[in-house]
Amino acid sequence: MATDDMWIWDGGRVCLDLVNTLRNRWRTPPAETLQSSGDLVLWLQEAGLLAPDPPRSAAAAVLASGLRLRETVDRAVLAVADGRLPAADDIMALNRSAAQAPRPALQIAVTDGRLEPAGTTNLATDPAVALALVAQDAVDLLLSAEIRRVRVCGADTCALRFLDRSPAHNRRWCSMARCGNRTKVRLHQARARRSEHTPRG
C-alpha cells in the first residue's frame, strides 16, 4: 500500500495532483502509487475530498474508475494546454464523472462590513463522489485561462504536471526543492568534470 509521503502535492490543482499519482511516465512501466482501492481512498482523504471511514463496499469498486479518470484528465489537460481540443470520449467521460456530485451551494458571509464568499467544506462520504469532485476540478481548469499555464516538469527523469503560477510564468520544475535543485547539481557536476578533462595551455 502507498503511504502519503509517496504522493506529491505540487500540481496546483487537485486534478493535476491525481494525475501525478502515476510517476515516471517516461519509464516502462511507470511507477504506480495507487495500487489498491485503499491507496485511492487514502489519497482522496489526504486531498481533503473524502470523509474518514467511507463504506467498504463503495471503496472496493472505485480503483478502476479512479485510474480511468486520472488518465482522462491527463489527456484532456495536455491537449487543451497545447491548444488542441480533447477527444470527444474524454469530454464525455469528464462530464459524466463530474455530474456524479452536486455542486455545493454558494455561501456568503460578512467580513469587515462586506460580503464575501464563505468557506465551505465539500467532503464526500463516498469515494465515487470524491472522484466526481476531481472531475469537476478538471472541468473548471479546462474552461479557465489557467489551462495555458499547465506545464510538464523539465527534469529528464520526472514528467510531473503542474500549474505555473510564478509571476513571470516561467516555472520549469514541478518543485525547485526536488527536481530543480537536482538538475542544477547534476549540470554543475557535469561542467566540473568537463573542466577537469580540458587540457590547459
Short mmCIF file of C-alpha atoms in Angstrom, two decimals:
data_model
loop_
_atom_site.label_atom_id
_atom_site.label_comp_id
_atom_site.label_asym_id
_atom_site.label_seq_id
_atom_site.Cartn_x
_atom_site.Cartn_y
_atom_site.Cartn_z
CA MET A 1 0.00 0.00 0.00
CA ALA A 2 1.19 3.50 -0.80
CA THR A 3 1.89 5.92 2.01
CA ASP A 4 1.00 9.58 1.96
CA ASP A 5 4.69 10.56 1.72
CA MET A 6 4.71 8.92 -1.74
CA TRP A 7 2.23 11.47 -3.01
CA ILE A 8 3.28 14.83 -4.36
CA TRP A 9 1.01 17.85 -3.94
CA ASP A 10 2.78 20.33 -6.23
CA GLY A 11 0.27 20.25 -9.11
CA GLY A 12 -1.54 23.41 -8.07
CA ARG A 13 -4.93 21.78 -8.72
CA VAL A 14 -6.33 18.60 -7.21
CA CYS A 15 -6.93 17.14 -10.67
CA LEU A 16 -3.22 17.53 -11.50
CA ASP A 17 -2.27 16.04 -8.14
CA LEU A 18 -4.32 12.97 -9.10
CA VAL A 19 -2.53 12.80 -12.47
CA ASN A 20 0.77 12.91 -10.58
CA THR A 21 -0.03 9.72 -8.67
CA LEU A 22 1.44 7.93 -11.69
CA ARG A 23 5.16 8.69 -11.53
CA ASN A 24 7.96 8.48 -14.05
CA ARG A 25 5.60 8.34 -17.02
CA TRP A 26 8.64 8.25 -19.32
CA ARG A 27 9.65 4.83 -17.93
CA THR A 28 8.22 1.46 -18.87
CA PRO A 29 6.44 0.67 -16.68
CA PRO A 30 5.83 3.93 -14.83
CA ALA A 31 5.63 3.92 -11.02
CA GLU A 32 2.07 3.44 -9.78
CA THR A 33 1.29 4.82 -6.31
CA LEU A 34 -2.40 3.81 -6.39
CA GLN A 35 -2.07 0.03 -6.30
CA SER A 36 -5.25 -0.72 -4.38
CA SER A 37 -8.62 0.81 -3.64
CA GLY A 38 -7.27 1.52 -0.14
CA ASP A 39 -4.50 3.63 -1.67
CA LEU A 40 -7.04 5.65 -3.65
CA VAL A 41 -9.30 6.12 -0.63
CA LEU A 42 -6.32 7.33 1.42
CA TRP A 43 -5.26 9.70 -1.39
CA LEU A 44 -8.79 11.16 -1.61
CA GLN A 45 -8.75 11.71 2.16
CA GLU A 46 -5.29 13.32 2.06
CA ALA A 47 -6.53 15.56 -0.77
CA GLY A 48 -9.32 16.79 1.51
CA LEU A 49 -12.12 15.35 -0.62
CA LEU A 50 -13.28 12.28 1.29
CA ALA A 51 -14.53 11.93 4.85
CA PRO A 52 -12.99 9.27 7.10
CA ASP A 53 -14.41 5.74 7.06
CA PRO A 54 -16.27 5.57 3.74
CA PRO A 55 -18.47 2.49 3.24
CA ARG A 56 -16.27 -0.55 2.45
CA SER A 57 -18.46 -1.70 -0.42
CA ALA A 58 -18.14 1.69 -2.12
CA ALA A 59 -14.36 1.83 -1.64
CA ALA A 60 -13.73 -1.61 -3.14
CA ALA A 61 -15.12 -0.73 -6.57
CA VAL A 62 -13.54 2.68 -7.00
CA LEU A 63 -9.94 1.95 -8.07
CA ALA A 64 -10.59 1.18 -11.75
CA SER A 65 -12.76 4.26 -12.21
CA GLY A 66 -10.18 6.41 -10.40
CA LEU A 67 -7.36 5.25 -12.68
CA ARG A 68 -9.53 5.82 -15.77
CA LEU A 69 -10.40 9.32 -14.57
CA ARG A 70 -6.73 10.08 -13.92
CA GLU A 71 -5.69 9.23 -17.47
CA THR A 72 -8.71 11.02 -18.96
CA VAL A 73 -7.80 14.18 -17.05
CA ASP A 74 -4.18 13.91 -18.18
CA ARG A 75 -5.04 13.53 -21.86
CA ALA A 76 -7.62 16.32 -21.82
CA VAL A 77 -5.47 18.80 -19.88
CA LEU A 78 -2.36 18.24 -22.01
CA ALA A 79 -4.41 18.59 -25.21
CA VAL A 80 -6.03 21.88 -24.22
CA ALA A 81 -2.78 23.25 -22.74
CA ASP A 82 -1.25 22.55 -26.16
CA GLY A 83 -4.05 24.42 -27.96
CA ARG A 84 -5.92 21.31 -29.13
CA LEU A 85 -9.38 20.02 -28.32
CA PRO A 86 -9.61 16.94 -26.13
CA ALA A 87 -11.00 13.74 -27.61
CA ALA A 88 -14.80 13.53 -27.62
CA ASP A 89 -14.67 10.38 -25.47
CA ASP A 90 -12.60 12.21 -22.86
CA ILE A 91 -15.03 15.14 -22.77
CA MET A 92 -17.94 12.72 -22.35
CA ALA A 93 -16.15 10.82 -19.58
CA LEU A 94 -15.28 14.02 -17.68
CA ASN A 95 -18.83 15.35 -17.94
CA ARG A 96 -20.29 12.03 -16.82
CA SER A 97 -17.94 11.83 -13.84
CA ALA A 98 -18.39 15.48 -12.82
CA ALA A 99 -22.18 15.03 -12.81
CA GLN A 100 -21.91 12.37 -10.08
CA ALA A 101 -21.55 15.04 -7.37
CA PRO A 102 -23.79 18.04 -6.80
CA ARG A 103 -22.01 21.36 -6.64
CA PRO A 104 -22.09 22.87 -3.15
CA ALA A 105 -24.49 25.75 -2.81
CA LEU A 106 -22.76 29.14 -2.92
CA GLN A 107 -22.50 30.57 0.60
CA ILE A 108 -21.82 34.14 1.71
CA ALA A 109 -20.51 35.75 4.87
CA VAL A 110 -20.00 39.29 6.12
CA THR A 111 -16.31 40.03 6.74
CA ASP A 112 -15.17 43.51 7.82
CA GLY A 113 -18.51 45.01 6.76
CA ARG A 114 -18.61 43.50 3.27
CA LEU A 115 -19.98 40.39 1.62
CA GLU A 116 -17.52 37.65 0.70
CA PRO A 117 -17.75 34.01 -0.30
CA ALA A 118 -17.88 31.81 2.77
CA GLY A 119 -15.57 28.87 3.06
CA THR A 120 -17.43 25.62 2.56
CA THR A 121 -16.36 22.09 3.31
CA ASN A 122 -17.06 19.73 0.49
CA LEU A 123 -16.13 16.36 1.96
CA ALA A 124 -17.74 13.44 0.18
CA THR A 125 -18.80 10.36 2.11
CA ASP A 126 -18.42 8.09 -0.92
CA PRO A 127 -15.19 7.65 -2.92
CA ALA A 128 -17.08 7.82 -6.24
CA VAL A 129 -18.45 11.23 -5.27
CA ALA A 130 -14.95 12.35 -4.22
CA LEU A 131 -13.70 11.36 -7.68
CA ALA A 132 -16.54 13.41 -9.17
CA LEU A 133 -15.13 16.43 -7.31
CA VAL A 134 -11.77 15.78 -9.01
CA ALA A 135 -13.56 15.66 -12.37
CA GLN A 136 -15.30 18.95 -11.56
CA ASP A 137 -11.91 20.50 -10.79
CA ALA A 138 -10.61 19.24 -14.15
CA VAL A 139 -13.62 20.73 -15.97
CA ASP A 140 -13.04 24.06 -14.17
CA LEU A 141 -9.37 24.00 -15.17
CA LEU A 142 -10.12 23.14 -18.80
CA LEU A 143 -12.53 26.09 -19.05
CA SER A 144 -10.24 28.58 -17.29
CA ALA A 145 -7.41 30.77 -18.57
CA GLU A 146 -5.09 28.84 -16.23
CA ILE A 147 -5.13 25.88 -18.60
CA ARG A 148 -2.45 27.67 -20.67
CA ARG A 149 -0.20 27.56 -17.61
CA VAL A 150 -0.13 23.79 -17.25
CA ARG A 151 3.43 22.53 -17.60
CA VAL A 152 5.31 19.24 -17.55
CA CYS A 153 8.37 19.24 -15.30
CA GLY A 154 11.55 19.99 -17.26
CA ALA A 155 13.66 17.41 -15.43
CA ASP A 156 14.65 14.49 -17.66
CA THR A 157 13.55 11.93 -15.10
CA CYS A 158 10.26 13.43 -13.88
CA ALA A 159 7.26 14.40 -16.10
CA LEU A 160 5.01 15.55 -13.24
CA ARG A 161 2.31 18.02 -14.30
CA PHE A 162 1.86 21.37 -12.55
CA LEU A 163 0.19 24.73 -12.85
CA ASP A 164 2.72 27.54 -13.35
CA ARG A 165 1.59 30.39 -11.11
CA SER A 166 5.00 32.06 -11.00
CA PRO A 167 4.92 35.83 -11.60
CA ALA A 168 6.88 35.56 -14.86
CA HIS A 169 5.12 32.32 -15.94
CA ASN A 170 8.50 30.65 -16.43
CA ARG A 171 8.50 27.87 -13.83
CA ARG A 172 10.33 24.83 -15.23
CA TRP A 173 10.27 22.33 -12.38
CA CYS A 174 7.47 20.59 -10.51
CA SER A 175 9.40 21.62 -7.40
CA MET A 176 12.61 23.58 -7.05
CA ALA A 177 13.45 21.60 -3.92
CA ARG A 178 13.11 18.30 -5.77
CA CYS A 179 13.80 18.46 -9.49
CA GLY A 180 15.19 21.99 -9.83
CA ASN A 181 18.00 21.54 -7.33
CA ARG A 182 18.82 18.02 -8.54
CA THR A 183 19.10 19.24 -12.12
CA LYS A 184 21.30 22.20 -11.12
CA VAL A 185 23.61 19.93 -9.10
CA ARG A 186 23.86 17.45 -12.00
CA LEU A 187 24.69 20.21 -14.50
CA HIS A 188 27.28 21.71 -12.13
CA GLN A 189 28.94 18.31 -11.67
CA ALA A 190 28.99 17.72 -15.43
CA ARG A 191 30.65 21.13 -16.00
CA ALA A 192 33.21 20.37 -13.28
CA ARG A 193 34.06 17.01 -14.90
CA ARG A 194 34.46 18.64 -18.33
CA SER A 195 36.78 21.30 -16.94
CA GLU A 196 38.92 18.62 -15.27
CA HIS A 197 39.40 16.89 -18.62
CA THR A 198 40.03 20.07 -20.60
CA PRO A 199 43.74 20.41 -21.46
CA ARG A 200 45.28 23.56 -20.06
CA GLY A 201 47.55 25.55 -22.28
#
